[in-house]
PDB file of C-alpha atoms in Angstrom:
ATOM      1  CA  LYS A  27     108.969 127.966  82.261  1.00 40.00           C
ATOM      2  CA  SER A  28     111.105 125.959  84.629  1.00 45.00           C
ATOM      3  CA  SER A  29     109.073 127.230  87.364  1.00 46.00           C
ATOM      4  CA  PHE A  30     105.565 126.481  85.641  1.00 40.00           C
ATOM      5  CA  ALA A  31     106.508 122.804  84.913  1.00 43.00           C
ATOM      6  CA  TYR A  32     107.149 122.325  88.373  1.00 39.00           C
ATOM      7  CA  THR A  33     104.149 123.962  90.082  1.00 42.00           C
ATOM      8  CA  ASN A  34     102.096 122.127  87.406  1.00 46.00           C
ATOM      9  CA  ASN A  35     103.981 118.784  87.809  1.00 46.00           C
ATOM     10  CA  LYS A  36     103.520 119.354  91.707  1.00 48.00           C
ATOM     11  CA  ASN A  37      99.662 120.407  91.217  1.00 50.00           C
ATOM     12  CA  LEU A  38      99.432 116.877  89.189  1.00 43.00           C
ATOM     13  CA  THR A  39     101.107 115.320  92.074  1.00 44.00           C
ATOM     14  CA  ALA A  40      98.897 116.549  94.696  1.00 47.00           C
ATOM     15  CA  SER A  41      96.047 115.536  92.188  1.00 42.00           C
ATOM     16  CA  ILE A  42      97.257 111.842  91.935  1.00 39.00           C
ATOM     17  CA  ILE A  43      97.639 111.859  95.643  1.00 41.00           C
ATOM     18  CA  SER A  44      94.150 113.165  96.034  1.00 44.00           C
ATOM     19  CA  ILE A  45      92.274 110.133  93.958  1.00 37.00           C
ATOM     20  CA  PHE A  46      94.303 107.276  95.572  1.00 39.00           C
ATOM     21  CA  ASP A  47      93.597 108.638  99.067  1.00 45.00           C
ATOM     22  CA  ASP A  48      90.038 109.605  98.119  1.00 42.00           C
ATOM     23  CA  THR A  49      90.001 105.400  96.645  1.00 37.00           C
ATOM     24  CA  ASP A  50      91.720 104.187  99.645  1.00 38.00           C
ATOM     25  CA  SER A  51      88.857 105.399 102.188  1.00 34.00           C
ATOM     26  CA  THR A  52      86.346 104.117  99.602  1.00 33.00           C
ATOM     27  CA  ILE A  53      87.977 100.928 100.257  1.00 36.00           C
ATOM     28  CA  LYS A  54      88.354 100.900 103.748  1.00 43.00           C
ATOM     29  CA  ASN A  55      84.578 102.310 104.247  1.00 40.00           C
ATOM     30  CA  ASN A  56      83.281  99.544 101.964  1.00 58.00           C
ATOM     31  CA  ASP A  57      82.395  97.125 104.808  1.00 86.00           C
ATOM     32  CA  ASN A  58      80.262  94.847 102.732  1.00 94.00           C
ATOM     33  CA  ALA A  59      82.088  91.002 102.054  1.00 96.00           C
ATOM     34  CA  LYS A  60      82.264  90.566  98.719  1.00 95.00           C
ATOM     35  CA  SER A  61      82.991  86.610  99.914  1.00 96.00           C
ATOM     36  CA  ILE A  62      83.220  83.931 102.536  1.00 97.00           C
ATOM     37  CA  PRO A  63      85.694  81.643 103.563  1.00 97.00           C
ATOM     38  CA  VAL A  64      84.697  78.618 104.885  1.00 98.00           C
ATOM     39  CA  LEU A  65      87.390  76.819 107.852  1.00 98.00           C
ATOM     40  CA  LEU A  66      87.150  72.678 108.084  1.00 98.00           C
ATOM     41  CA  TYR A  67      88.724  71.298 111.474  1.00 98.00           C
ATOM     42  CA  HIS A  68      88.250  67.747 112.750  1.00 97.00           C
ATOM     43  CA  GLY A  69      89.431  66.905 116.162  1.00 97.00           C
ATOM     44  CA  ILE A  70      90.797  69.753 118.867  1.00 98.00           C
ATOM     45  CA  ILE A  71      93.403  67.773 120.827  1.00 97.00           C
ATOM     46  CA  GLU A  72      96.262  67.599 123.435  1.00 95.00           C
ATOM     47  CA  ASN A  73      98.675  65.755 122.307  1.00 94.00           C
ATOM     48  CA  PRO A  74      99.872  65.535 118.049  1.00 91.00           C
ATOM     49  CA  ASP A  75      99.174  62.922 116.221  1.00 92.00           C
ATOM     50  CA  GLY A  76      99.647  64.541 112.942  1.00 91.00           C
ATOM     51  CA  SER A  77      96.122  65.014 111.967  1.00 93.00           C
ATOM     52  CA  ASN A  78      94.576  67.182 114.162  1.00 96.00           C
ATOM     53  CA  ILE A  79      95.078  70.645 115.616  1.00 97.00           C
ATOM     54  CA  LEU A  80      96.548  70.835 118.900  1.00 97.00           C
ATOM     55  CA  LEU A  81      94.266  72.539 121.802  1.00 98.00           C
ATOM     56  CA  GLU A  82      97.059  75.125 122.137  1.00 97.00           C
ATOM     57  CA  ASP A  83      96.972  76.279 118.681  1.00 97.00           C
ATOM     58  CA  PHE A  84      93.342  76.337 118.007  1.00 98.00           C
ATOM     59  CA  LYS A  85      93.362  78.560 120.814  1.00 98.00           C
ATOM     60  CA  GLU A  86      95.602  80.762 119.220  1.00 98.00           C
ATOM     61  CA  GLN A  87      94.312  80.719 115.762  1.00 98.00           C
ATOM     62  CA  MET A  88      90.663  81.951 116.961  1.00 98.00           C
ATOM     63  CA  PHE A  89      91.988  84.534 119.568  1.00 98.00           C
ATOM     64  CA  ALA A  90      94.409  85.457 116.427  1.00 98.00           C
ATOM     65  CA  LEU A  91      90.895  85.557 113.613  1.00 98.00           C
ATOM     66  CA  LYS A  92      89.191  87.663 116.430  1.00 98.00           C
ATOM     67  CA  LYS A  93      91.639  90.240 117.015  1.00 98.00           C
ATOM     68  CA  ALA A  94      92.165  90.760 113.480  1.00 97.00           C
ATOM     69  CA  GLY A  95      88.152  91.485 112.821  1.00 97.00           C
ATOM     70  CA  TRP A  96      86.947  88.299 111.096  1.00 98.00           C
ATOM     71  CA  GLN A  97      83.872  87.104 113.181  1.00 98.00           C
ATOM     72  CA  THR A  98      81.920  84.022 112.273  1.00 98.00           C
ATOM     73  CA  ILE A  99      78.181  83.360 110.410  1.00 98.00           C
ATOM     74  CA  ASN A 100      75.932  80.607 110.842  1.00 97.00           C
ATOM     75  CA  ILE A 101      74.499  78.403 108.069  1.00 97.00           C
ATOM     76  CA  ASP A 102      71.695  80.134 107.172  1.00 97.00           C
ATOM     77  CA  ASP A 103      73.268  83.232 106.753  1.00 97.00           C
ATOM     78  CA  PHE A 104      76.250  81.880 105.017  1.00 98.00           C
ATOM     79  CA  TYR A 105      73.214  80.465 102.733  1.00 96.00           C
ATOM     80  CA  SER A 106      71.861  83.548 102.380  1.00 96.00           C
ATOM     81  CA  PHE A 107      74.449  85.166 101.737  1.00 97.00           C
ATOM     82  CA  MET A 108      75.596  82.716  98.914  1.00 96.00           C
ATOM     83  CA  LYS A 109      72.438  83.680  96.846  1.00 94.00           C
ATOM     84  CA  GLY A 110      72.638  86.787  97.089  1.00 93.00           C
ATOM     85  CA  GLU A 111      69.896  87.603  99.029  1.00 94.00           C
ATOM     86  CA  LYS A 112      71.739  89.041 102.333  1.00 95.00           C
ATOM     87  CA  LYS A 113      74.778  91.271 103.081  1.00 96.00           C
ATOM     88  CA  LEU A 114      77.116  90.714 105.324  1.00 97.00           C
ATOM     89  CA  PRO A 115      80.611  92.336 107.025  1.00 97.00           C
ATOM     90  CA  ASP A 116      83.834  91.654 105.800  1.00 96.00           C
ATOM     91  CA  LYS A 117      85.412  89.392 107.309  1.00 97.00           C
ATOM     92  CA  SER A 118      82.870  86.918 107.723  1.00 98.00           C
ATOM     93  CA  PHE A 119      83.635  82.919 107.941  1.00 98.00           C
ATOM     94  CA  LEU A 120      81.918  79.820 108.775  1.00 98.00           C
ATOM     95  CA  LEU A 121      83.493  77.698 110.908  1.00 98.00           C
ATOM     96  CA  THR A 122      83.053  74.069 110.350  1.00 98.00           C
ATOM     97  CA  PHE A 123      83.875  70.983 112.032  1.00 98.00           C
ATOM     98  CA  ASP A 124      83.651  67.367 110.435  1.00 98.00           C
ATOM     99  CA  ASP A 125      82.477  63.749 112.068  1.00 97.00           C
ATOM    100  CA  GLY A 126      80.464  64.867 114.873  1.00 96.00           C
ATOM    101  CA  ARG A 127      83.153  63.946 117.618  1.00 97.00           C
ATOM    102  CA  LYS A 128      83.587  64.616 121.022  1.00 97.00           C
ATOM    103  CA  ASP A 129      86.727  66.200 120.944  1.00 97.00           C
ATOM    104  CA  SER A 130      85.541  68.637 118.641  1.00 98.00           C
ATOM    105  CA  TYR A 131      83.053  69.953 120.834  1.00 98.00           C
ATOM    106  CA  TYR A 132      84.212  70.292 124.320  1.00 98.00           C
ATOM    107  CA  PRO A 133      88.228  71.783 123.714  1.00 98.00           C
ATOM    108  CA  VAL A 134      86.152  74.748 121.258  1.00 98.00           C
ATOM    109  CA  ASP A 135      82.445  75.427 122.927  1.00 98.00           C
ATOM    110  CA  PRO A 136      84.101  77.100 125.810  1.00 98.00           C
ATOM    111  CA  ILE A 137      86.672  79.002 123.013  1.00 98.00           C
ATOM    112  CA  LEU A 138      83.180  79.729 121.412  1.00 98.00           C
ATOM    113  CA  LYS A 139      81.537  81.220 124.057  1.00 98.00           C
ATOM    114  CA  VAL A 140      84.281  83.818 125.202  1.00 98.00           C
ATOM    115  CA  LEU A 141      85.286  84.726 121.579  1.00 98.00           C
ATOM    116  CA  ASN A 142      81.139  85.253 120.896  1.00 98.00           C
ATOM    117  CA  TYR A 143      81.366  82.718 118.128  1.00 98.00           C
ATOM    118  CA  ASN A 144      79.556  79.673 116.702  1.00 98.00           C
ATOM    119  CA  ALA A 145      80.209  76.538 114.381  1.00 98.00           C
ATOM    120  CA  VAL A 146      78.376  74.331 112.571  1.00 98.00           C
ATOM    121  CA  ILE A 147      79.391  70.084 112.834  1.00 98.00           C
ATOM    122  CA  PHE A 148      79.015  67.691 110.520  1.00 98.00           C
ATOM    123  CA  VAL A 149      77.500  64.878 111.887  1.00 97.00           C
ATOM    124  CA  ILE A 150      77.904  60.819 110.747  1.00 97.00           C
ATOM    125  CA  THR A 151      74.626  59.919 111.909  1.00 96.00           C
ATOM    126  CA  LYS A 152      74.789  56.336 112.039  1.00 94.00           C
ATOM    127  CA  TYR A 153      77.197  57.187 115.115  1.00 94.00           C
ATOM    128  CA  SER A 154      75.921  59.685 116.753  1.00 94.00           C
ATOM    129  CA  VAL A 155      72.138  59.265 116.333  1.00 90.00           C
ATOM    130  CA  SER A 156      70.904  56.390 114.265  1.00 71.00           C
ATOM    131  CA  GLU A 157      71.961  53.327 116.170  1.00 64.00           C
ATOM    132  CA  GLY A 158      71.058  54.499 119.730  1.00 62.00           C
ATOM    133  CA  GLY A 159      73.644  57.822 119.523  1.00 74.00           C
ATOM    134  CA  GLY A 160      77.346  58.522 120.905  1.00 74.00           C
ATOM    135  CA  SER A 161      80.258  56.428 121.925  1.00 90.00           C
ATOM    136  CA  ALA A 162      83.592  57.226 123.692  1.00 92.00           C
ATOM    137  CA  TYR A 163      84.205  59.204 120.129  1.00 95.00           C
ATOM    138  CA  TYR A 164      81.103  59.916 118.750  1.00 96.00           C
ATOM    139  CA  LEU A 165      78.399  62.982 120.058  1.00 96.00           C
ATOM    140  CA  SER A 166      75.323  61.315 121.493  1.00 94.00           C
ATOM    141  CA  ASN A 167      71.515  62.551 120.671  1.00 93.00           C
ATOM    142  CA  ASP A 168      71.886  64.042 124.417  1.00 93.00           C
ATOM    143  CA  GLU A 169      75.054  66.267 123.452  1.00 95.00           C
ATOM    144  CA  LEU A 170      73.666  67.550 120.287  1.00 96.00           C
ATOM    145  CA  GLU A 171      70.527  68.626 121.743  1.00 95.00           C
ATOM    146  CA  ARG A 172      72.366  70.515 124.567  1.00 96.00           C
ATOM    147  CA  MET A 173      74.756  71.642 121.416  1.00 97.00           C
ATOM    148  CA  ILE A 174      71.748  73.565 119.170  1.00 97.00           C
ATOM    149  CA  LYS A 175      70.207  74.481 122.643  1.00 97.00           C
ATOM    150  CA  SER A 176      73.604  76.882 123.308  1.00 97.00           C
ATOM    151  CA  ASP A 177      72.870  78.879 119.819  1.00 97.00           C
ATOM    152  CA  ARG A 178      76.935  78.740 119.777  1.00 98.00           C
ATOM    153  CA  TRP A 179      76.023  75.207 116.912  1.00 98.00           C
ATOM    154  CA  ASN A 180      74.522  74.333 114.035  1.00 98.00           C
ATOM    155  CA  ILE A 181      74.281  70.513 113.303  1.00 98.00           C
ATOM    156  CA  GLN A 182      74.061  69.659 109.387  1.00 98.00           C
ATOM    157  CA  SER A 183      74.849  65.839 107.458  1.00 98.00           C
ATOM    158  CA  HIS A 184      78.091  63.676 106.891  1.00 98.00           C
ATOM    159  CA  SER A 185      76.533  61.584 105.440  1.00 97.00           C
ATOM    160  CA  ARG A 186      75.052  57.978 107.299  1.00 96.00           C
ATOM    161  CA  ASP A 187      77.064  55.011 106.341  1.00 96.00           C
ATOM    162  CA  GLY A 188      79.575  56.793 103.553  1.00 96.00           C
ATOM    163  CA  HIS A 189      82.043  57.680 105.872  1.00 95.00           C
ATOM    164  CA  ILE A 190      84.442  54.247 105.860  1.00 95.00           C
ATOM    165  CA  LEU A 191      85.921  52.232 103.295  1.00 96.00           C
ATOM    166  CA  TYR A 192      84.066  49.217 101.060  1.00 97.00           C
ATOM    167  CA  PHE A 193      84.737  46.242  99.258  1.00 98.00           C
ATOM    168  CA  ILE A 194      84.630  47.144  95.761  1.00 98.00           C
ATOM    169  CA  ASP A 195      85.261  43.982  93.812  1.00 97.00           C
ATOM    170  CA  GLU A 196      85.570  40.325  93.861  1.00 96.00           C
ATOM    171  CA  GLY A 197      89.288  40.490  94.884  1.00 96.00           C
ATOM    172  CA  GLY A 198      88.503  42.750  98.602  1.00 96.00           C
ATOM    173  CA  THR A 199      89.770  46.116  97.186  1.00 97.00           C
ATOM    174  CA  LYS A 200      87.975  48.484  99.305  1.00 97.00           C
ATOM    175  CA  GLY A 201      87.182  51.599  97.954  1.00 96.00           C
ATOM    176  CA  ASN A 202      85.488  55.188  98.839  1.00 96.00           C
ATOM    177  CA  PHE A 203      81.256  54.984  99.226  1.00 97.00           C
ATOM    178  CA  PHE A 204      80.217  58.318  96.766  1.00 96.00           C
ATOM    179  CA  SER A 205      82.989  56.831  94.370  1.00 96.00           C
ATOM    180  CA  ASN A 206      82.742  53.460  93.698  1.00 97.00           C
ATOM    181  CA  LYS A 207      80.059  50.791  92.344  1.00 98.00           C
ATOM    182  CA  LEU A 208      80.118  48.269  96.012  1.00 98.00           C
ATOM    183  CA  TRP A 209      80.714  44.876  95.220  1.00 98.00           C
ATOM    184  CA  LEU A 210      77.605  42.810  96.484  1.00 98.00           C
ATOM    185  CA  GLU A 211      78.375  39.507  98.007  1.00 96.00           C
ATOM    186  CA  ASP A 212      75.312  37.894  98.381  1.00 96.00           C
ATOM    187  CA  LYS A 213      74.692  38.349  94.684  1.00 97.00           C
ATOM    188  CA  GLN A 214      78.689  37.730  93.401  1.00 97.00           C
ATOM    189  CA  ARG A 215      78.604  41.500  91.533  1.00 97.00           C
ATOM    190  CA  ASN A 216      79.284  44.983  91.796  1.00 98.00           C
ATOM    191  CA  GLU A 217      76.017  47.106  91.803  1.00 97.00           C
ATOM    192  CA  THR A 218      74.290  47.750  88.759  1.00 98.00           C
ATOM    193  CA  VAL A 219      73.878  51.727  88.178  1.00 98.00           C
ATOM    194  CA  GLU A 220      70.324  52.174  89.548  1.00 98.00           C
ATOM    195  CA  GLU A 221      70.950  50.106  92.745  1.00 98.00           C
ATOM    196  CA  PHE A 222      74.190  53.172  93.069  1.00 98.00           C
ATOM    197  CA  LYS A 223      71.910  56.049  92.964  1.00 97.00           C
ATOM    198  CA  GLU A 224      69.340  54.396  95.142  1.00 97.00           C
ATOM    199  CA  ARG A 225      72.664  53.650  97.792  1.00 98.00           C
ATOM    200  CA  VAL A 226      73.585  57.515  97.439  1.00 97.00           C
ATOM    201  CA  PHE A 227      70.124  58.381  97.733  1.00 98.00           C
ATOM    202  CA  ASN A 228      69.169  57.241 100.540  1.00 97.00           C
ATOM    203  CA  ASP A 229      72.296  57.593 102.346  1.00 98.00           C
ATOM    204  CA  PHE A 230      71.491  62.057 101.576  1.00 98.00           C
ATOM    205  CA  LEU A 231      68.038  61.388 102.353  1.00 98.00           C
ATOM    206  CA  ASN A 232      67.967  59.530 105.457  1.00 96.00           C
ATOM    207  CA  SER A 233      71.021  61.126 106.803  1.00 97.00           C
ATOM    208  CA  LYS A 234      68.727  64.413 106.158  1.00 97.00           C
ATOM    209  CA  ASN A 235      66.035  62.630 108.277  1.00 97.00           C
ATOM    210  CA  ASP A 236      68.096  61.218 110.803  1.00 96.00           C
ATOM    211  CA  LEU A 237      68.663  64.272 112.483  1.00 96.00           C
ATOM    212  CA  GLU A 238      65.260  66.198 111.481  1.00 96.00           C
ATOM    213  CA  ASN A 239      63.465  63.726 113.165  1.00 95.00           C
ATOM    214  CA  GLU A 240      65.455  63.521 116.305  1.00 91.00           C
ATOM    215  CA  SER A 241      66.218  66.922 117.172  1.00 90.00           C
ATOM    216  CA  GLY A 242      63.334  69.202 114.980  1.00 92.00           C
ATOM    217  CA  ILE A 243      66.412  71.035 113.528  1.00 94.00           C
ATOM    218  CA  LYS A 244      66.715  72.128 109.895  1.00 95.00           C
ATOM    219  CA  VAL A 245      69.172  70.490 107.875  1.00 97.00           C
ATOM    220  CA  THR A 246      70.324  71.812 104.691  1.00 97.00           C
ATOM    221  CA  SER A 247      73.541  70.945 103.919  1.00 98.00           C
ATOM    222  CA  PHE A 248      76.079  67.735 103.528  1.00 98.00           C
ATOM    223  CA  ALA A 249      79.436  67.724 103.839  1.00 98.00           C
ATOM    224  CA  TYR A 250      81.061  64.672 101.583  1.00 97.00           C
ATOM    225  CA  PRO A 251      83.463  61.866 103.423  1.00 96.00           C
ATOM    226  CA  LEU A 252      86.636  62.398 102.493  1.00 90.00           C
ATOM    227  CA  GLY A 253      85.979  65.451 100.807  1.00 91.00           C
ATOM    228  CA  ASP A 254      84.906  62.721  97.410  1.00 93.00           C
ATOM    229  CA  PHE A 255      81.784  63.899  95.960  1.00 94.00           C
ATOM    230  CA  GLY A 256      83.169  60.924  92.838  1.00 93.00           C
ATOM    231  CA  GLU A 257      86.028  62.277  92.290  1.00 89.00           C
ATOM    232  CA  LYS A 258      88.248  59.548  93.022  1.00 87.00           C
ATOM    233  CA  PRO A 259      86.650  56.481  91.208  1.00 95.00           C
ATOM    234  CA  LEU A 260      88.218  53.088  91.463  1.00 96.00           C
ATOM    235  CA  ASN A 261      85.358  51.730  89.169  1.00 96.00           C
ATOM    236  CA  PHE A 262      83.226  53.924  88.444  1.00 97.00           C
ATOM    237  CA  PRO A 263      83.893  57.458  86.135  1.00 96.00           C
ATOM    238  CA  GLU A 264      81.104  58.186  86.100  1.00 96.00           C
ATOM    239  CA  ALA A 265      80.400  58.570  89.876  1.00 97.00           C
ATOM    240  CA  LYS A 266      80.481  61.962  89.794  1.00 96.00           C
ATOM    241  CA  ASN A 267      77.636  63.459  87.820  1.00 96.00           C
ATOM    242  CA  ILE A 268      75.574  61.171  89.546  1.00 97.00           C
ATOM    243  CA  ILE A 269      76.482  62.088  93.103  1.00 97.00           C
ATOM    244  CA  LEU A 270      75.876  65.782  92.363  1.00 96.00           C
ATOM    245  CA  ASP A 271      72.545  64.689  90.784  1.00 95.00           C
ATOM    246  CA  MET A 272      71.263  62.985  93.197  1.00 96.00           C
ATOM    247  CA  VAL A 273      72.526  65.391  96.324  1.00 97.00           C
ATOM    248  CA  LYS A 274      71.057  68.326  94.805  1.00 96.00           C
ATOM    249  CA  LEU A 275      67.264  66.458  95.105  1.00 96.00           C
ATOM    250  CA  VAL A 276      68.373  66.548  99.191  1.00 97.00           C
ATOM    251  CA  TYR A 277      70.260  69.514 100.485  1.00 97.00           C
ATOM    252  CA  PRO A 278      70.869  73.146  98.804  1.00 96.00           C
ATOM    253  CA  MET A 279      74.359  73.255  99.782  1.00 97.00           C
ATOM    254  CA  SER A 280      77.300  70.883  99.692  1.00 97.00           C
ATOM    255  CA  PHE A 281      80.788  71.552 101.072  1.00 97.00           C
ATOM    256  CA  TYR A 282      83.828  69.743  99.921  1.00 96.00           C
ATOM    257  CA  GLN A 283      87.796  70.241 101.109  1.00 94.00           C
ATOM    258  CA  ILE A 284      89.386  72.435  98.464  1.00 90.00           C
ATOM    259  CA  TRP A 285      93.360  71.498  97.210  1.00 75.00           C
ATOM    260  CA  HIS A 286      95.565  74.586  98.504  1.00 66.00           C
ATOM    261  CA  GLY A 287      96.597  76.764  94.931  1.00 64.00           C
ATOM    262  CA  LYS A 288      94.209  75.087  92.677  1.00 67.00           C
ATOM    263  CA  ASP A 289      91.608  77.313  92.847  1.00 73.00           C
ATOM    264  CA  PHE A 290      90.096  80.162  94.552  1.00 85.00           C
ATOM    265  CA  SER A 291      89.491  79.093  98.099  1.00 93.00           C
ATOM    266  CA  PHE A 292      87.056  81.254  99.025  1.00 95.00           C
ATOM    267  CA  ASN A 293      83.111  81.034  98.288  1.00 96.00           C
ATOM    268  CA  TYR A 294      81.058  84.154  96.073  1.00 95.00           C
ATOM    269  CA  PRO A 295      78.191  84.581  95.395  1.00 94.00           C
ATOM    270  CA  SER A 296      75.320  83.029  92.907  1.00 88.00           C
ATOM    271  CA  GLU A 297      71.979  81.863  92.527  1.00 76.00           C
ATOM    272  CA  ASN A 298      72.992  78.742  91.177  1.00 79.00           C
ATOM    273  CA  GLN A 299      76.241  78.033  94.083  1.00 83.00           C
ATOM    274  CA  PHE A 300      75.978  74.370  95.324  1.00 91.00           C
ATOM    275  CA  LEU A 301      79.383  73.050  95.690  1.00 95.00           C
ATOM    276  CA  ILE A 302      80.698  75.033  98.784  1.00 96.00           C
ATOM    277  CA  LYS A 303      84.591  75.027  99.202  1.00 96.00           C
ATOM    278  CA  ARG A 304      86.187  74.404 102.414  1.00 97.00           C
ATOM    279  CA  ILE A 305      89.616  75.346 103.256  1.00 96.00           C
ATOM    280  CA  GLU A 306      90.811  72.352 105.988  1.00 96.00           C
ATOM    281  CA  VAL A 307      93.298  74.115 108.680  1.00 97.00           C
ATOM    282  CA  ARG A 308      96.792  71.773 108.628  1.00 96.00           C
ATOM    283  CA  PRO A 309      97.930  70.803 111.715  1.00 96.00           C
ATOM    284  CA  TYR A 310     101.730  72.026 111.053  1.00 95.00           C
ATOM    285  CA  TRP A 311      99.265  76.118 110.634  1.00 96.00           C
ATOM    286  CA  ASN A 312     100.133  78.584 113.295  1.00 96.00           C
ATOM    287  CA  SER A 313      97.787  81.661 113.920  1.00 97.00           C
ATOM    288  CA  ASP A 314      99.959  84.027 111.109  1.00 97.00           C
ATOM    289  CA  ASN A 315      99.582  80.326 109.048  1.00 96.00           C
ATOM    290  CA  LEU A 316      96.080  80.878 109.320  1.00 97.00           C
ATOM    291  CA  LEU A 317      95.746  84.798 109.084  1.00 97.00           C
ATOM    292  CA  LYS A 318      98.477  84.213 105.501  1.00 96.00           C
ATOM    293  CA  VAL A 319      96.022  82.310 104.407  1.00 95.00           C
ATOM    294  CA  LEU A 320      92.863  83.813 105.070  1.00 96.00           C
ATOM    295  CA  ASN A 321      94.613  87.514 103.503  1.00 93.00           C
ATOM    296  CA  THR A 322      96.430  86.059 100.866  1.00 91.00           C
ATOM    297  CA  ALA A 323      93.001  84.471  99.479  1.00 90.00           C
ATOM    298  CA  LYS A 324      90.813  87.378 100.291  1.00 89.00           C
ATOM    299  CA  GLU A 325      90.136  89.421  97.155  1.00 86.00           C
ATOM    300  CA  LYS A 326      92.177  92.111  96.498  1.00 79.00           C
ATOM    301  CA  ASN A 327      90.811  95.889  95.443  1.00 73.00           C
ATOM    302  CA  LEU A 328      92.755  97.894  93.152  1.00 69.00           C
ATOM    303  CA  PRO A 329      94.247 100.917  94.612  1.00 70.00           C
ATOM    304  CA  TYR A 330      92.722 103.093  91.610  1.00 63.00           C
ATOM    305  CA  PHE A 331      90.088 103.975  89.669  1.00 59.00           C
ATOM    306  CA  ASP A 332      88.884 105.193  85.876  1.00 56.00           C
TER     307      ASP A 332
END
């Protein structure tokens, strides 16, 4: 009896191990992404400033991602994935930069070339396109053209006028462009709701037209300046709903930064998915921190089946 029980227990154990082995094999062979992370950077700099990423850290992060099997995708593939129209490999990610800065391009481009990576840069068209284009800080039209021709960069919108603070009352209080009714000094009053709608819609449309008319590219995405789509109003609580209604008339996708730990940080496909989450890389992260953030947020496969 004791021998029989031992034999049967041993067989049962072997069967369970076999099930787990088969399941693990199935998981490992499932190489389609279920969700996609979007990483956000601004400048890539030589000396620390507390806000931007050091070049040596960025280089280490990108090489670590490559070594771990992560691969960039372009904006069109990401859009098709989000609509459920295209499958992408596991460990795909979208690499993005905000503001259209020179220090987002020149230090980064050689690294992209070596790793066969690509990136999206969201441009403030007032500084790079519509006012002659370019400065010591912002990319010019010629530089944007060079980036497009390299096939390593995709250019998208980061607004025309929405990246600075504006007066929102008679006392000189300043607030975000997309969250508040602006103070009209010549009329000594705040905007009406209709004036607010017209202003923000024109910014969405004009920044898109600036890029498409100048470079002949297709612009499908908008990144909210400061990650704000009406969530930080000082004088107009209804701003968020209006912003989301207005931006959908111009762009299929809009990008914002998430608070770490507040919600899922990866993007899952859905026919109606419009707001795209981005993980803003912190200046104090090294490659291990970044990989931990990605691995922790990635969907988990349960090691059994029914």
